[in-house]
XYZ file of C-alpha atoms in Angstrom:
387
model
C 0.249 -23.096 1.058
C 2.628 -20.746 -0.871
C 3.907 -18.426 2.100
C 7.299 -20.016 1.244
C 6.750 -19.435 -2.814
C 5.982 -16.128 -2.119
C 8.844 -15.046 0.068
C 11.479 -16.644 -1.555
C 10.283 -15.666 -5.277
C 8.643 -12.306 -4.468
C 9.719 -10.663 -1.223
C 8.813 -7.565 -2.967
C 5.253 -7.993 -2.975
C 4.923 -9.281 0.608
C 6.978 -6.060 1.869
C 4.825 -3.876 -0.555
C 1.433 -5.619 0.809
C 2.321 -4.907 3.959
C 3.577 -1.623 4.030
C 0.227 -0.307 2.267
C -1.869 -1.938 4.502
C 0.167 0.020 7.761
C -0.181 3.009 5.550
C -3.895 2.952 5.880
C -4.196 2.644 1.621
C -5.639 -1.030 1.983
C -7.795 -2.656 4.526
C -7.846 -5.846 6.050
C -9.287 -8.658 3.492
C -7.475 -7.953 0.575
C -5.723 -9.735 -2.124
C -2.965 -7.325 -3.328
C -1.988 -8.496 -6.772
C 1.606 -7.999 -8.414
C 0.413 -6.672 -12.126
C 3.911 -7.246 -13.493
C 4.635 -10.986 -12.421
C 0.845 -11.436 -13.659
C 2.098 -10.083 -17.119
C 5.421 -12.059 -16.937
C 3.683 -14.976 -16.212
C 1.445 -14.401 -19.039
C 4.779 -13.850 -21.692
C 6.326 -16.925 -20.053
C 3.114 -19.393 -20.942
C 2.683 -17.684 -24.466
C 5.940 -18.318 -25.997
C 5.961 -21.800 -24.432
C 2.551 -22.772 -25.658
C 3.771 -20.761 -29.351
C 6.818 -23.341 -29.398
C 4.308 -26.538 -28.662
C 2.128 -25.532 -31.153
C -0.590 -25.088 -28.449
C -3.654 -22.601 -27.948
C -4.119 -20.679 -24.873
C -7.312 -19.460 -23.506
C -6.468 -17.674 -20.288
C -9.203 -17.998 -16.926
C -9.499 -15.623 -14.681
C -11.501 -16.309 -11.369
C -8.918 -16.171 -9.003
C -8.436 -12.768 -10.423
C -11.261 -11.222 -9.130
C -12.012 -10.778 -12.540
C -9.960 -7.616 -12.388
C -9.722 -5.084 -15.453
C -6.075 -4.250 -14.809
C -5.163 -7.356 -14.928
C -7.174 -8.643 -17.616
C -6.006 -6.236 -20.221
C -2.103 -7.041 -19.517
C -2.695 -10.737 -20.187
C -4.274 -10.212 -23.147
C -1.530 -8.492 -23.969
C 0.252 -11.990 -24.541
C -2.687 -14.259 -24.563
C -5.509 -12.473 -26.469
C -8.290 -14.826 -25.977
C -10.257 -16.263 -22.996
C -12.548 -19.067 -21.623
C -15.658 -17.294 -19.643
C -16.412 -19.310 -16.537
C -19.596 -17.896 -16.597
C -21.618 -15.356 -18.175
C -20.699 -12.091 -15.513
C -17.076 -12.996 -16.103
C -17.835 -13.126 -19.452
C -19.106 -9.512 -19.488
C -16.125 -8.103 -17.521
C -13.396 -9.937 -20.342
C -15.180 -8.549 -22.973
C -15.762 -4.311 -21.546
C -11.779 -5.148 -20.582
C -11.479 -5.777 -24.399
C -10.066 -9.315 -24.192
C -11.563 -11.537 -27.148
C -13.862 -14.590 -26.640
C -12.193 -17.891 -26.789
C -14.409 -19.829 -25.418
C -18.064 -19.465 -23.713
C -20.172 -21.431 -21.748
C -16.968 -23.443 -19.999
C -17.827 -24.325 -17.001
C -21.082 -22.396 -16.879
C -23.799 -22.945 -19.741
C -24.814 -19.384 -21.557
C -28.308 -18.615 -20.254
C -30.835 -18.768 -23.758
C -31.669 -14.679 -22.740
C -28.246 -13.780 -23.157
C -27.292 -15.975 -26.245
C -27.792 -12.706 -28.508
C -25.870 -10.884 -26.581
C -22.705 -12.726 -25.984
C -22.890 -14.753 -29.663
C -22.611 -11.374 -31.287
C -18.921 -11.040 -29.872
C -18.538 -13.834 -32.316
C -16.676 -16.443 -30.045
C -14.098 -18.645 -31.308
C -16.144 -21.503 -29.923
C -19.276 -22.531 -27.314
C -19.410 -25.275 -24.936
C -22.578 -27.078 -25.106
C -23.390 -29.713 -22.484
C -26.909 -31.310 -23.997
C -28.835 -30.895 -26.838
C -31.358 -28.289 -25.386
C -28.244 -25.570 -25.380
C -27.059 -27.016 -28.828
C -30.119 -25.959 -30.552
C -30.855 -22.511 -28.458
C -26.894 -21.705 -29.641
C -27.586 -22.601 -33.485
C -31.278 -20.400 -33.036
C -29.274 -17.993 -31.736
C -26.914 -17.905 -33.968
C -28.572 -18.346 -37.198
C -30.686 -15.169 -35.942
C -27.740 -13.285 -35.866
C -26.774 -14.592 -39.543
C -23.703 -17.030 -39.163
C -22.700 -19.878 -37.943
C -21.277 -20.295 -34.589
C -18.420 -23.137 -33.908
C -19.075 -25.659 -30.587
C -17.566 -27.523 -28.510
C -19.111 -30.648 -26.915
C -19.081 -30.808 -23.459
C -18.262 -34.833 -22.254
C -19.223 -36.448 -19.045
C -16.178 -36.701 -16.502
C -15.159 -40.394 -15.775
C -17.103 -41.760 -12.458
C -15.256 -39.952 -9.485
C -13.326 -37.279 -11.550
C -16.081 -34.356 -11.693
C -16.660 -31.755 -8.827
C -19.870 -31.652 -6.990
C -21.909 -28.485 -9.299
C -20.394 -29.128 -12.054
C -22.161 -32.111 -13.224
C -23.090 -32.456 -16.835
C -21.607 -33.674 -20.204
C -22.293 -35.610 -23.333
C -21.539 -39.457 -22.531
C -19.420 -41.243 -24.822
C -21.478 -43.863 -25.275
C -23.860 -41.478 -26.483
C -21.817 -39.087 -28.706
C -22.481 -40.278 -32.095
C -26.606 -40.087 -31.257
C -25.576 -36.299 -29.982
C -23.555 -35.518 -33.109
C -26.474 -36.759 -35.519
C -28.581 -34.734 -34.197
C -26.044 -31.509 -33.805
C -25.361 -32.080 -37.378
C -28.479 -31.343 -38.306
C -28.908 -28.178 -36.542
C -27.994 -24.956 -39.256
C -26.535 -22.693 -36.631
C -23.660 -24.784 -35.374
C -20.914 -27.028 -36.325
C -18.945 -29.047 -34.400
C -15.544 -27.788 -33.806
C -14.158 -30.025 -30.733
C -14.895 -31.335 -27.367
C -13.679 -30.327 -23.646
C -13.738 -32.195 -20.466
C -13.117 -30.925 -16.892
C -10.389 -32.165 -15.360
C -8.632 -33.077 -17.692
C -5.203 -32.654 -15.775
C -4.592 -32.455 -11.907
C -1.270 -32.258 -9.881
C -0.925 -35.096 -7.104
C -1.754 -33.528 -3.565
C 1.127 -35.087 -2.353
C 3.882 -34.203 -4.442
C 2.380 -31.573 -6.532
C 2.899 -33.431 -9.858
C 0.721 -33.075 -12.719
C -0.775 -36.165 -14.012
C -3.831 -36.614 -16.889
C -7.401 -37.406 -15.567
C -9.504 -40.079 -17.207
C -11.047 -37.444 -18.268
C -8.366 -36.529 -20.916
C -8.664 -40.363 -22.174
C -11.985 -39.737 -22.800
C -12.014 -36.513 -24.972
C -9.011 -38.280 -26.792
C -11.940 -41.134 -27.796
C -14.588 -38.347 -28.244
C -12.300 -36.609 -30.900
C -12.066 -39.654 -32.577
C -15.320 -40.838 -32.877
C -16.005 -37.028 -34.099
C -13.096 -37.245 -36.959
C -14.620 -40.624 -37.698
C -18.302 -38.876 -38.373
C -15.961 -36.876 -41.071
C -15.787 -33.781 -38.660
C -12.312 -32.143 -39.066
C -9.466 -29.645 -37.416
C -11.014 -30.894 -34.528
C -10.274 -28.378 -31.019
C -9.241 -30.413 -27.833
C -9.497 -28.453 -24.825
C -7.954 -29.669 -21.756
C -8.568 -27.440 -18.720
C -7.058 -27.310 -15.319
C -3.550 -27.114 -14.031
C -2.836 -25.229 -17.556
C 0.970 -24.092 -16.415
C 4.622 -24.465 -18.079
C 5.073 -27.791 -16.591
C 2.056 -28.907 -17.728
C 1.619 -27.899 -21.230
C 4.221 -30.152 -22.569
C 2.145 -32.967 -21.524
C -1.256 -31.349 -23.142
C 1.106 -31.338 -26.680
C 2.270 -34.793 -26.453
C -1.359 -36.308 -25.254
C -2.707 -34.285 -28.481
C -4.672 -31.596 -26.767
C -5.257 -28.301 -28.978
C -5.751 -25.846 -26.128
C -4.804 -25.253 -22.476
C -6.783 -22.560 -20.190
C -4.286 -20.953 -17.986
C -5.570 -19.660 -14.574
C -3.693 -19.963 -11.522
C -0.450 -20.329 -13.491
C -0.860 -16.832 -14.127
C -0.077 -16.139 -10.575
C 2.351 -19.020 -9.595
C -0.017 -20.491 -7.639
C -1.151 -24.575 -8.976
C -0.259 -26.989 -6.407
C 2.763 -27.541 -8.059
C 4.230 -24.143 -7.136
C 3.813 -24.711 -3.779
C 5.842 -28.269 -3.787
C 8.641 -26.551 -6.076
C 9.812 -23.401 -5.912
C 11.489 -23.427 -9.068
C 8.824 -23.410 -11.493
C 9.079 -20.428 -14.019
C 6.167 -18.752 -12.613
C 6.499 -16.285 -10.261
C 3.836 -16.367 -7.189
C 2.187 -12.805 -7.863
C -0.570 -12.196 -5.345
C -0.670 -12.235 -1.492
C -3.577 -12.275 0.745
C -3.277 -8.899 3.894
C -5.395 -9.181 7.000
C -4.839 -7.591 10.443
C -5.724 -9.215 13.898
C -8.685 -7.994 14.809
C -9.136 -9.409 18.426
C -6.765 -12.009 20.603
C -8.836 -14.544 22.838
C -8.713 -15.530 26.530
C -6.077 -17.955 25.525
C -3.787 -15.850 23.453
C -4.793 -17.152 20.048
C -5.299 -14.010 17.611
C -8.536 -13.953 15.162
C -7.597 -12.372 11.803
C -10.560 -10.284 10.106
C -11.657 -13.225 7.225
C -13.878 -12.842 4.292
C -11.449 -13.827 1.374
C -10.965 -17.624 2.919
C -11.609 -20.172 0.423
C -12.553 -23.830 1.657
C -10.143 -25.926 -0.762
C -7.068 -22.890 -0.304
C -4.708 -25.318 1.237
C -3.788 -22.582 3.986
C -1.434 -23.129 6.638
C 0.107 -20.345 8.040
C 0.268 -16.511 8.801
C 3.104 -14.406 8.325
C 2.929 -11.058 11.335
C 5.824 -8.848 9.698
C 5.861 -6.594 12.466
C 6.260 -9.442 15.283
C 8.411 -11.651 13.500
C 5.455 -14.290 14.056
C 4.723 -16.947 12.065
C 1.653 -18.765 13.203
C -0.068 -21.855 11.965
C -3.672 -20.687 10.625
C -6.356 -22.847 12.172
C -8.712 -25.005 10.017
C -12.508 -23.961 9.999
C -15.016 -25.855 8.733
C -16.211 -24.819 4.992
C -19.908 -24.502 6.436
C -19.424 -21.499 8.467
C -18.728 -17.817 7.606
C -15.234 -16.672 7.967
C -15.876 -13.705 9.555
C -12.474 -14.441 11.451
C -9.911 -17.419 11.101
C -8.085 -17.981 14.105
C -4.027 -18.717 14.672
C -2.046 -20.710 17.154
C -0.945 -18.876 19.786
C 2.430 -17.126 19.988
C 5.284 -18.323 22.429
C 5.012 -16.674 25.407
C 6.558 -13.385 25.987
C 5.893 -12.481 21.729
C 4.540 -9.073 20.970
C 1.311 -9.445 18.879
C -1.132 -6.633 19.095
C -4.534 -5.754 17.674
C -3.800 -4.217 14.370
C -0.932 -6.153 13.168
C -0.888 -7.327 9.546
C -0.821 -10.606 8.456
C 0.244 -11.936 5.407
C -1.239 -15.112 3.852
C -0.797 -16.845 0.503
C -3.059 -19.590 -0.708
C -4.836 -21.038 -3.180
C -8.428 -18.709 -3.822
C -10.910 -18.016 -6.411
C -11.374 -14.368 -5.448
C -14.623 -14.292 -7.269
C -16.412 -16.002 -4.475
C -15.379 -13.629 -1.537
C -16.143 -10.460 -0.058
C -12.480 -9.463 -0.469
C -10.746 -6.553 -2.251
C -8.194 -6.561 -4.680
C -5.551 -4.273 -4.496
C -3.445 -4.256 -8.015
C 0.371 -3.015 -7.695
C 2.894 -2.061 -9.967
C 6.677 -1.318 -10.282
C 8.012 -3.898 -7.292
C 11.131 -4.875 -9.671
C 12.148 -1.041 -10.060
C 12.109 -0.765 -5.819
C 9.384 1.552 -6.469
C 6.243 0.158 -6.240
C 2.389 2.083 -6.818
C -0.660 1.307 -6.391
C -3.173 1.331 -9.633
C -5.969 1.023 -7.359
C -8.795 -0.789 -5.352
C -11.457 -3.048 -6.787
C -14.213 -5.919 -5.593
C -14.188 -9.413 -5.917
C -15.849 -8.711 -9.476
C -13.845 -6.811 -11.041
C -15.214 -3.370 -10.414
C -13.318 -0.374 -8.979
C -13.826 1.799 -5.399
């Protein structure tokens, strides 16, 4: 999906990738991240989102969650939405700040002490249950902690697991009875997706969604609530963060903008960000009919993937679709024209669309491409933690 991103904005990385993994200093199954672009990225989003008047709470699952990485975009955008509690845990020893908690992911009631005593800027709540363990929570700690209501996506716009919400319809019963509560106050709503770029062109366009926490903010500010938040998550990038300002959106949650890699990137090359990770494999076997299997594990089923790159060969093969049911313990390539010279061993270079956090991968963070002289920081998990 962004082979052609990544080799015409970052040939450095690709060569880099692939020269570490024939050195032996990566294996196969690894996502080797480019720390600077990450950081440049990070600069570039900051000072547009400054200009706008926007927030920015930066996301980082596709990551891997990775310390390195972490602590040079906080450098530029200091606080963070958690995805889910682990993450959570990893932002915080990495020393980021909490921007928000509970985003996608409500804060398990055993681990309210914990995480309310970073004093977030703000909690999503998703029913009244978690409203009230967040206010006994917080009132136990001695303050009060600022929430944001989570609404229900429009019929057809929310993912499959991530079902949940406040309805509009019933948003002014929820707020009477959040109102009431000692350890919270009401400080904005969030929806999820709010924005998503068109699979055909790559263009970002508002969900109903956004419509609706536009009406939810309203209804709030008519309750007398004020300096409402409006956080509207997904496909957070410079191209989209315009649009977040002039729709009246407070915040945007950067994630895969941070590493050129929304859909958009992939339809237009030119977009400020600069791809800055690359996925390294080797062929592990070739079958009867000549097709090679790559060693898998860091395959994700909504990646967009469609081809390999074979450096030493001068292949470029079309990766082979697998069903999302099934392990990738290999994903299998066309064959090569007759006559080319692919062997057992040979990397492969890949870029798509991931959310490392899910995989068995490792994550390889590099420095120092720009200079001509890159180095590698070192090797970590799909969590975050080093090897």
């Amino acid at each position: 999906m962004f082979l052609d991103s990544l080799l015409t904005r970052n040939p450095e990385l690709a060569d880099a990738a692939a020269d570490l993994h024939r050195r032996g200093e990566i294996p196969p199954d690894t996502y080797v991240m480019d720390l600077d672009a990450i950081e440049a990225n990070a600069t570039l989003l900051a000072a547009e989102a400054d200009r706008l008047g926007l927030s920015l709470w930066f996301v980082v699952k596709q990551l891997g969650r990775n310390p390195e990485l972490i602590r040079a975009i906080a450098r530029h955008i200091p606080r963070y939405a958690a995805i889910d509690p682990p993450e959570a845990r990893t932002l915080h020893a990495a020393g980021a700040q909490a921007g928000n908690l509970g985003h996608l992911v409500q804060i398990p009631r055993r681990a309210l002490p914990e995480m309310l005593a970073w004093h977030p800027e703000t909690v999503t709540v998703y029913d009244l249950a978690n409203a009230r363990a967040v206010s006994q929570a917080a009132r136990e700690l001695g303050f009060v902690q600022d929430v944001l209501i989570r609404l229900e996506g429009a019929a057809g716009s929310v993912y499959p697991g991530q079902e949940g919400g406040v309805p509009l319809a019933g948003l002014d019963a929820f707020a009477a009875e959040v109102e009431r509560l000692p350890g919270v106050r009401i400080a904005g709503v969030t929806a999820f997706p709010c924005v998503l770029c068109d699979p055909a062109t790559g263009a970002p366009v508002a969900t109903p969604n956004f419509e609706l926490a536009l009406k939810a903010r309203q209804a709030l500010a008519t309750r007398g609530h004020t300096d409402l938040k409006l956080s509207a998550p997904s496909a957070t990038s410079m191209a989209t963060l315009p649009l977040l300002a002039e729709l009246g959106a407070t915040h945007g949650e950067p994630g895969h903008s941070l590493t050129g890699t929304t859909p958009l990137h992939a339809h237009d090359l030119t977009q400020p960000e600069k791809p800055a990770y690359v996925y390294v494999t080797e062929v592990a076997h070739t079958l009867a009919d000549g097709r090679p299997a790559v060693y898998g594990g860091g395959f994700y089923p909504r990646s967009g993937i469609k081809t390999a790159l074979l450096p030493r060969a001068g292949e470029r093969l079309r990766v082979q679709g697998a069903p999302a049911e099934n392990i990738d313990y290999y994903r299998l390539l066309d064959a090569p024209a007759p006559g080319a010279d692919v062997r057992v061993g040979d990397t492969a270079l890949l870029a798509f669309r991931t959310q490392i956090f899910v995989t068995r991968s490792t994550v390889a963070v590099v420095e120092g491409l720009a200079t001509g002289a890159p180095r590698l920081l070192g090797l970590y998990d799909a969590q975050g933690r080093a090897l």
